Amino acid sequence: MMADITISSPRLILRTMCEADWPLFLRLNSDKHINRYIRDVEPEPMLREKFQARCAGEDFYVDDWLSFTLELNGEPIGLMGLSCVDEELQQAEVGYLLAPEYHGHGYASEALKTLVNWAKVYFELHKVIGRCVAGNQASASVLEKCGFQLEGRLRHNHRIAGQWCDDLYYGLLLDDGSSTS
């Protein structure tokens, strides 16, 4: 079980997600526009179950998400997570959702750099993976601004709204000097 974690960047606080974050989690995960590049919107009971699991103090090494709430001046503006992909290979995956009114201000990039730099030390990671649907230029830009490199495209990797989507896989090696600064 992970302890409560708080990580600071110049403008943001990343803190472990807690029960008080349910309204933000529900809003971001039930908005069809926000999720058009991520997944079909799930029913509220399923979202509640996911939320409770993520607030329970996940074990990073057991394929759970270590989930954070992003705060700007004490106001929750988004969610970010880190999940262990392979403990032996020291690999983790990142994910993020930001409220639309905060898009375009560099908050996602700032938070991602902060999380990656913290995780590199805390979990001794070798590589961080980010993925997004082809066509999600905003998410691809965040990854690229943080130093991630496009490593591949998986064609028709999953479905959203009944349509097959290609996934773009990005990687950031943390021990070759290419990690975020």
C-alpha positions as a printed Julia matrix, in Angstrom:
181×3 Matrix{Float64}:
   0.0    0.0     0.0
   1.38   3.39   -1.0
   1.48   6.21    1.51
   0.01   9.61    0.72
   2.35  11.3    -1.74
   2.67  14.98   -2.6
   4.96  16.16   -5.41
   5.46  19.82   -6.32
   6.28  21.54   -9.58
   6.62  25.3   -10.13
   2.85  25.79  -10.61
   1.24  22.51   -9.59
   0.83  20.05   -6.78
   0.46  16.35   -7.6
  -1.05  14.48   -4.69
  -2.36  11.0    -4.2
  -6.0   10.82   -5.28
  -8.51  10.66   -2.42
 -12.27  10.33   -1.86
 -12.77  14.11   -2.19
 -11.66  13.82   -5.83
 -14.7   11.79   -6.9
 -16.5   14.75   -8.57
 -13.43  15.5   -10.73
 -12.86  11.82  -11.54
 -16.53  11.4   -12.51
 -16.53  14.58  -14.59
 -13.37  13.73  -16.54
 -14.2   10.06  -17.06
 -17.85  10.57  -18.04
 -17.36  13.39  -20.53
 -17.7   11.98  -24.08
 -15.66  14.8   -25.6
 -12.72  14.29  -23.22
 -12.83  10.52  -23.72
 -13.22  10.5   -27.5
  -9.57   9.44  -27.84
  -9.44   7.21  -24.76
 -12.4    4.87  -24.29
 -16.15   4.59  -24.4
 -17.69   6.28  -21.38
 -18.51   3.68  -18.77
 -21.59   3.71  -16.51
 -21.22   5.59  -13.24
 -21.19   2.43  -11.04
 -18.19   1.11  -13.02
 -16.44   4.47  -12.74
 -17.11   4.51   -8.99
 -15.56   1.05   -8.66
 -12.44   2.14  -10.59
 -12.2    5.31   -8.53
 -12.4    3.43   -5.23
  -9.72   0.99   -6.35
  -7.42   3.86   -7.27
  -8.0    5.6    -3.95
  -7.35   2.43   -1.95
  -3.58   2.88   -1.85
  -2.62   0.79   -4.84
   0.45  -1.37   -4.96
   2.47   0.05   -7.82
   4.08  -3.33   -8.47
   0.8   -5.26   -8.83
  -0.44  -3.79  -12.12
  -2.48  -1.06  -10.4
  -2.4    2.65  -11.09
  -0.78   5.0    -8.63
  -3.22   7.87   -9.17
  -2.64  11.56   -8.59
  -4.81  14.65   -8.63
  -3.27  17.77  -10.18
  -3.93  20.97   -8.28
  -3.43  24.56   -9.39
  -3.71  27.08   -6.54
  -5.56  24.46   -4.47
  -8.06  23.74   -7.27
  -8.16  20.19   -8.74
  -7.67  20.46  -12.52
  -6.79  16.97  -13.69
  -5.69  13.42  -13.01
  -2.45  11.6   -13.73
  -1.39   8.04  -13.12
   1.6    5.76  -13.15
   1.35   1.99  -13.54
   4.09  -0.62  -13.36
   4.26  -2.43  -16.7
   7.17  -4.72  -15.84
   9.0   -4.62  -12.52
  11.99  -6.66  -13.73
  12.46  -4.4   -16.77
  11.81  -1.3   -14.6
   9.09  -0.02  -16.92
   6.01   2.03  -16.1
   3.19   3.58  -18.11
   1.75   7.06  -17.61
  -1.72   8.4   -18.27
  -3.38  11.77  -17.78
  -6.67  13.64  -18.07
  -6.99  17.4   -17.77
 -10.16  19.46  -17.52
 -10.69  21.19  -20.9
 -10.58  24.69  -19.47
  -6.95  24.05  -18.47
  -5.76  22.77  -21.85
  -3.11  24.74  -23.7
  -1.31  26.19  -20.67
   1.44  23.59  -20.33
   0.0   22.04  -17.16
  -0.06  18.46  -18.47
   3.56  18.7   -19.67
   4.71  20.27  -16.4
   2.92  17.61  -14.33
   4.21  14.76  -16.51
   7.82  15.95  -16.26
   7.44  16.26  -12.5
   5.92  12.79  -12.12
   8.51  11.13  -14.37
  11.43  12.75  -12.55
   9.98  11.69   -9.18
   9.23   8.14  -10.35
  12.71   7.76  -11.83
  14.18   8.19   -8.37
  11.43   6.62   -6.25
  10.97   3.47   -8.34
  14.38   3.41  -10.09
  12.68   3.22  -13.48
  14.54   2.53  -16.7
  11.72   3.42  -19.11
   8.37   5.16  -19.09
   5.75   4.43  -21.73
   2.98   6.71  -22.91
   0.38   5.85  -25.48
  -2.34   7.7   -27.27
  -4.74   7.15  -30.11
  -3.53   8.27  -33.51
  -5.18  11.62  -34.1
  -4.92  12.76  -30.48
  -2.39  15.45  -31.33
  -2.71  17.19  -27.96
  -1.66  14.08  -26.04
   1.11  13.28  -28.53
   2.42  16.83  -28.12
   2.52  16.5   -24.32
   4.55  13.3   -24.61
   6.92  14.81  -27.18
   7.44  17.99  -25.11
   8.48  15.74  -22.24
  11.09  13.93  -24.33
   9.15  10.79  -25.22
   9.93   9.35  -28.65
   7.47   7.63  -30.94
   8.4    3.95  -30.92
   5.58   2.37  -32.84
   2.03   2.21  -34.05
  -0.32  -0.65  -33.25
  -2.99  -0.77  -35.91
  -6.6   -1.28  -34.85
  -5.46  -1.85  -31.28
  -8.76  -1.04  -29.58
 -12.26   0.29  -30.23
 -13.86   3.57  -29.29
 -17.49   4.24  -30.19
 -17.49   1.13  -32.39
 -14.52   2.31  -34.45
 -11.13   0.61  -34.55
  -8.31   2.93  -33.5
  -4.56   2.8   -33.94
  -2.43   3.37  -30.84
   0.82   5.3   -30.9
   3.4    4.07  -28.41
   5.94   6.5   -27.01
   8.92   5.7   -24.82
  11.24   7.69  -22.6
  14.5    6.09  -21.5
  15.52   7.45  -18.12
  19.14   6.33  -17.98
  20.52   7.62  -21.29
  20.35  11.33  -20.65
  17.14  11.73  -22.68
  14.85  11.97  -19.67
  12.88  15.1   -18.88
  14.59  18.1   -17.37
